[in-house]
Tab-separated table of C-alpha atoms in Angstrom:
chain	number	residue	atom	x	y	z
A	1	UNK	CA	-24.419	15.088	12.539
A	2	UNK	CA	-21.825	12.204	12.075
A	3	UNK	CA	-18.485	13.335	13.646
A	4	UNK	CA	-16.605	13.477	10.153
A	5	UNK	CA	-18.941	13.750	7.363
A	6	UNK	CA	-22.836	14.250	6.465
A	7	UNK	CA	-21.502	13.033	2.817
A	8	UNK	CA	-18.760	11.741	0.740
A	9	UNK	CA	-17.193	14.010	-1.941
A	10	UNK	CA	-19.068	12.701	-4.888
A	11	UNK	CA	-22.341	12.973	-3.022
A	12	UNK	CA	-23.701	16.596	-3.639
A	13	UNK	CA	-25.664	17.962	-6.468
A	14	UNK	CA	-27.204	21.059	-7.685
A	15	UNK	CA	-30.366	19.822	-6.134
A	16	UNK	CA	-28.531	20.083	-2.676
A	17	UNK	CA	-27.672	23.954	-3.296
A	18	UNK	CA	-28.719	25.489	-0.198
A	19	UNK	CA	-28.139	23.334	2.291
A	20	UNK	CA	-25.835	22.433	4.572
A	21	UNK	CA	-22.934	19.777	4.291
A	22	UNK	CA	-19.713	17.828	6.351
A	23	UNK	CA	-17.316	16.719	4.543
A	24	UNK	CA	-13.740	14.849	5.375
A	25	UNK	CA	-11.156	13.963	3.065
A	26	UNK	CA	-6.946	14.435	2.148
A	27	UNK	CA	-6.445	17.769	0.825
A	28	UNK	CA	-5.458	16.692	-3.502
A	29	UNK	CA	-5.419	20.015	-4.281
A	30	UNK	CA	-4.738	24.179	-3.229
A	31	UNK	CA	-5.863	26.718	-5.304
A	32	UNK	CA	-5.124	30.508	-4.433
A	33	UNK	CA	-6.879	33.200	-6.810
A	34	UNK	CA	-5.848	36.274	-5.447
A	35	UNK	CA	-7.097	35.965	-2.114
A	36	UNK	CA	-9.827	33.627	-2.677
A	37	UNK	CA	-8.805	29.936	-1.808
A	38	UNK	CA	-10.270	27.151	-3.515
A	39	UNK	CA	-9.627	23.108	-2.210
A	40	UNK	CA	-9.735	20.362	-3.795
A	41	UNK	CA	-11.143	17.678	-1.070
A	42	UNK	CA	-10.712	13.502	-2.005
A	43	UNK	CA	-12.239	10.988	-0.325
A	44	UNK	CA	-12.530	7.271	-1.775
A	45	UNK	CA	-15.850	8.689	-3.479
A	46	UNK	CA	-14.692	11.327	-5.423
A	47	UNK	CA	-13.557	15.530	-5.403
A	48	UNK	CA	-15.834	18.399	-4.029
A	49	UNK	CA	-14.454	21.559	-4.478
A	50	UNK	CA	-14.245	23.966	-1.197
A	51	UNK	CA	-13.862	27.991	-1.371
A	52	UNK	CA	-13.266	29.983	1.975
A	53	UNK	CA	-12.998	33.786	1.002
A	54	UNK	CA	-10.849	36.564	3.551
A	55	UNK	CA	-14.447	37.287	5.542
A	56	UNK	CA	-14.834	33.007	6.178
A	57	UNK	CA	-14.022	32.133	9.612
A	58	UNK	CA	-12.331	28.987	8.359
A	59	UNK	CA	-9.912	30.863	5.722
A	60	UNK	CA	-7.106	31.412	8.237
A	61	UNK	CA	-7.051	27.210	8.649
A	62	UNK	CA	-7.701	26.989	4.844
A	63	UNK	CA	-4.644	29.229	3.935
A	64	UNK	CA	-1.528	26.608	6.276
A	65	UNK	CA	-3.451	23.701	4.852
A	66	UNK	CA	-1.242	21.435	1.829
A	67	UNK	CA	-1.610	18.720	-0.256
A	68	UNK	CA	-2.357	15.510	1.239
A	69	UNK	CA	-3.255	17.283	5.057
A	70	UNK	CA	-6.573	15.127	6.127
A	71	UNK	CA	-9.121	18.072	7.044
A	72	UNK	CA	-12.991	18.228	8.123
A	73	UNK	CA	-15.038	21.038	6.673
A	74	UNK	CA	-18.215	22.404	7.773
A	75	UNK	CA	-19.854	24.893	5.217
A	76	UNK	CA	-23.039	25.530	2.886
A	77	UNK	CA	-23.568	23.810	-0.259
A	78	UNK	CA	-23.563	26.617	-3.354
A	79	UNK	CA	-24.566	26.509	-7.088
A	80	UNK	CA	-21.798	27.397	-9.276
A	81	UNK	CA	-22.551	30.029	-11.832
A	82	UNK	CA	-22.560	28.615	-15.872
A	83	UNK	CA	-19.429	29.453	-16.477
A	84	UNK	CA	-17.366	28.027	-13.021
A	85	UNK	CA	-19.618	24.392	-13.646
A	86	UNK	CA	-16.739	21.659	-14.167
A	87	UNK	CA	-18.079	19.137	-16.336
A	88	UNK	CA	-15.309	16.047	-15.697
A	89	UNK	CA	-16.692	16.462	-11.759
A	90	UNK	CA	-19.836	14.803	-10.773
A	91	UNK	CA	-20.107	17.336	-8.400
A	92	UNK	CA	-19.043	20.010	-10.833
A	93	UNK	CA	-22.283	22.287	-10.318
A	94	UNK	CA	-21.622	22.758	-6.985
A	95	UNK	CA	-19.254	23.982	-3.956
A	96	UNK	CA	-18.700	24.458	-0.593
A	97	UNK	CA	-18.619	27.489	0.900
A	98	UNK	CA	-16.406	26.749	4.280
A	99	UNK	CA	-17.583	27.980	7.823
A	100	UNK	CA	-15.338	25.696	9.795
A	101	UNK	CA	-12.244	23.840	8.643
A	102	UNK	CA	-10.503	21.506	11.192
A	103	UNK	CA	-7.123	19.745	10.574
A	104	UNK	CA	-7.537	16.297	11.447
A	105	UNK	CA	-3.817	15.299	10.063
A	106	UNK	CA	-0.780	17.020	8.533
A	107	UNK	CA	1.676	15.414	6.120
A	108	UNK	CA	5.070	16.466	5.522
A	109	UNK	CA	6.746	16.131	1.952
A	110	UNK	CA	5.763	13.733	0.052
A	111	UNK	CA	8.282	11.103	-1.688
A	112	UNK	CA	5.848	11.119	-4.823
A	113	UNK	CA	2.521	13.157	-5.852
A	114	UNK	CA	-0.562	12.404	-5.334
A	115	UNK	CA	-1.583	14.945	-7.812
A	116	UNK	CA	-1.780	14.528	-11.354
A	117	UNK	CA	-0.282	12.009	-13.483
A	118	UNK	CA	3.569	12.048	-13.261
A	119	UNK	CA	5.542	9.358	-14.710
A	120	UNK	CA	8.252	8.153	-11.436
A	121	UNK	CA	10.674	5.615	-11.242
A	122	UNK	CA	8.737	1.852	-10.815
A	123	UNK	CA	10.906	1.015	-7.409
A	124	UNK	CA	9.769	4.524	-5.842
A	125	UNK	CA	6.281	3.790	-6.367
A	126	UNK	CA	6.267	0.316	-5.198
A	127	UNK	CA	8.240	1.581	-2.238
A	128	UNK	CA	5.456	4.168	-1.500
A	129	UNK	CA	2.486	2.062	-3.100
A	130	UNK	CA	0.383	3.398	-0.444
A	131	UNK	CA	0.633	6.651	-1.730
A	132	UNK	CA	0.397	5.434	-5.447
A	133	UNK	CA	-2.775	3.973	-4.819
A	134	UNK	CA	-4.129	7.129	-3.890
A	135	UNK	CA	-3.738	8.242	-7.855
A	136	UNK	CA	-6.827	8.740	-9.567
A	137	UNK	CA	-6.212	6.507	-12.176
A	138	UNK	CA	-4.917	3.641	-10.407
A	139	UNK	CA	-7.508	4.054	-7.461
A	140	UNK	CA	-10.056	3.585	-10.495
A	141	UNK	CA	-8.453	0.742	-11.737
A	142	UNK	CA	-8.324	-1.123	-8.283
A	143	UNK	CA	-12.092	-0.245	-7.893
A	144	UNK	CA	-12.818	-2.127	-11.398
A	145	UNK	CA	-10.740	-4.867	-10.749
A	146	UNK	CA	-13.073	-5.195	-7.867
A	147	UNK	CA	-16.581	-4.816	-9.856
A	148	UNK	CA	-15.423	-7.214	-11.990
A	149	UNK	CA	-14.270	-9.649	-9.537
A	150	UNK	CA	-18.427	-9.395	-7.376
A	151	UNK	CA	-19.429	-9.648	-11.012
A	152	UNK	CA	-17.669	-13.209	-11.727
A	153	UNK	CA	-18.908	-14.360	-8.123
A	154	UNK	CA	-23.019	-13.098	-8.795
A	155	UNK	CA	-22.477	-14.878	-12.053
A	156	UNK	CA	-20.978	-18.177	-10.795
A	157	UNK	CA	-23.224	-18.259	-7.527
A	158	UNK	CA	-26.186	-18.019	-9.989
A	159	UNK	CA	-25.099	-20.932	-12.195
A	160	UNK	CA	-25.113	-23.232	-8.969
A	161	UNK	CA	-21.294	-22.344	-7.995
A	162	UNK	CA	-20.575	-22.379	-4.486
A	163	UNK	CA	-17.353	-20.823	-3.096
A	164	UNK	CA	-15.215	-22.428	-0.740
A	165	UNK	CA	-11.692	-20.923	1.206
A	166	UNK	CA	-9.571	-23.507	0.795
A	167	UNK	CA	-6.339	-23.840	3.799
A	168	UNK	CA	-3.583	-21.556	3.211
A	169	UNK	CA	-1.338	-23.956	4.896
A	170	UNK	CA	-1.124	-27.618	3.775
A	171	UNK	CA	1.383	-30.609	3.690
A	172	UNK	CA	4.132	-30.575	1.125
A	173	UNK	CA	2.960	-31.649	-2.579
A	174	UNK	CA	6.006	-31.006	-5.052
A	175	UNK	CA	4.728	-30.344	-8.129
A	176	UNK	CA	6.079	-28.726	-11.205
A	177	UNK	CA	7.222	-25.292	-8.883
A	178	UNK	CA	9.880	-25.361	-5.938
A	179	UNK	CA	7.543	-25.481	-2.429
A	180	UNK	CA	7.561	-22.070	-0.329
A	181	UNK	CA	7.887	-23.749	3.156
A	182	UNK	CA	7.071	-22.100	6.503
A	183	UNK	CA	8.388	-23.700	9.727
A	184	UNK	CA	6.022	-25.254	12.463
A	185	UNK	CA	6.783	-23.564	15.616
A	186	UNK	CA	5.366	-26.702	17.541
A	187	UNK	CA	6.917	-29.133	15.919
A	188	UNK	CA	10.072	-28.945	15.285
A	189	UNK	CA	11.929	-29.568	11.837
A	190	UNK	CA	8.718	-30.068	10.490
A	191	UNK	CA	7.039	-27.699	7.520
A	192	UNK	CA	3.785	-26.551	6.054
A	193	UNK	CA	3.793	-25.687	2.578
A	194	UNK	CA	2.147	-22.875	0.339
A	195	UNK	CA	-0.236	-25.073	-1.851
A	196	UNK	CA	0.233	-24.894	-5.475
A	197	UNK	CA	-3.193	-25.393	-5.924
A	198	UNK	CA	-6.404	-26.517	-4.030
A	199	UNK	CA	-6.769	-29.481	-6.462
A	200	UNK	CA	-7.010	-31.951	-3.896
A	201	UNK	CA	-9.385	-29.671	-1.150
A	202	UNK	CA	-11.472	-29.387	-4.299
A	203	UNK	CA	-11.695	-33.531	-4.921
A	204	UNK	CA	-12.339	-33.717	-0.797
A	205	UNK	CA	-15.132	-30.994	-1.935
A	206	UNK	CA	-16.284	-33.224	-4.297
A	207	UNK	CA	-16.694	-36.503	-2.360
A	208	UNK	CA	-18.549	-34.619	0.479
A	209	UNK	CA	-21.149	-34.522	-1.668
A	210	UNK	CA	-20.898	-30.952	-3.155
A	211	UNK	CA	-21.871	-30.381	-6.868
A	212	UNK	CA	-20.046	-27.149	-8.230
């Protein structure tokens, strides 16, 4: 078995019930229900819910862990009954009964949530955008803006497009915008410049003998 996981959190099904599972992930959520603990494990594919109960060799771990710890978990892959089913989860007919958890990293307070919704001050989050990304919401939205974007490439590269990377770095064209310069450390005194555009890579393009 892989050292962190068998499969992601958005993997496992109902048809899975009965076998058994590794899963790694930060910690989004701690549930304690009078002695029964139930965790809510993230990865980048989605939430599987974990349960370790007082006679579970892993609840000891499962009761220090908090929101945002990275853990492993080892345990077997249960049905839920028809009433515990969470339909918002793709894996909401099922959960993981822990055997083994492991602590793989602690966090310590966080500046912002990770949890929920909650609306915080713009310059905190763009301070701590690494923990804003891990949001539900705006992780979604990043992965969209990325679907879309491999959409718009399929669809060019099958009209005839091809895609070129154009230098970063270029001589100094003023234009319409003030140049952002950065200083040669061979030469001295001299400058590259951002380009404003690849206008003139694309006409080079063009005269090579390159259609779209």
């Amino acid at each position: 078995m892989h050292r962190y996981r068998s499969h992601t959190c958005a993997a496992l099904r109902k048809a899975d019930a009965g076998t058994t599972t590794r899963l790694s992930g930060w910690v989004h959520r701690v549930r304690d229900h009078g002695g029964l603990l139930f965790i809510d494990l993230r990865d980048h594919f989605g939430i599987t819910q974990i349960v370790a109960d007082p006679d579970s060799p892993a609840f000891k771990t499962a009761e220090t862990v908090r929101g945002e710890w990275v853990i492993r978990v080892d345990g077997d892959v249960k049905e839920r009954s028809a009433e515990a089913v969470n339909p918002n989860l793709p894996t909401g007919e099922i959960e993981i009964f822990a055997r083994e958890i492991e602590v793989l990293s602690r966090a310590g307070e966080l500046p912002l949530p990770v949890f929920g919704e909650p609306d915080y001050p713009e310059d905190i989050r763009l301070k701590y955008r690494f923990l804003d990304l891990r949001r539900e919401t705006l992780h979604a939205n990043i992965m969209t803006r990325t679907k879309i974007i491999r959409d718009m490439r399929n669809r060019m590269e099958a009209a005839g497009f091809t895609e070129f990377s154009t230098p970063i770095l270029t001589a100094s064209s003023p234009e319409g915008a003030r140049d952002f310069l950065v200083p040669s450390r061979i030469h001295a005194g001299e400058f590259y410049a951002l380009p404003q555009a690849p206008q003139q890579y694309k006409q080079l393009l063009m005269m090579s003998g390159f259609d779209r």
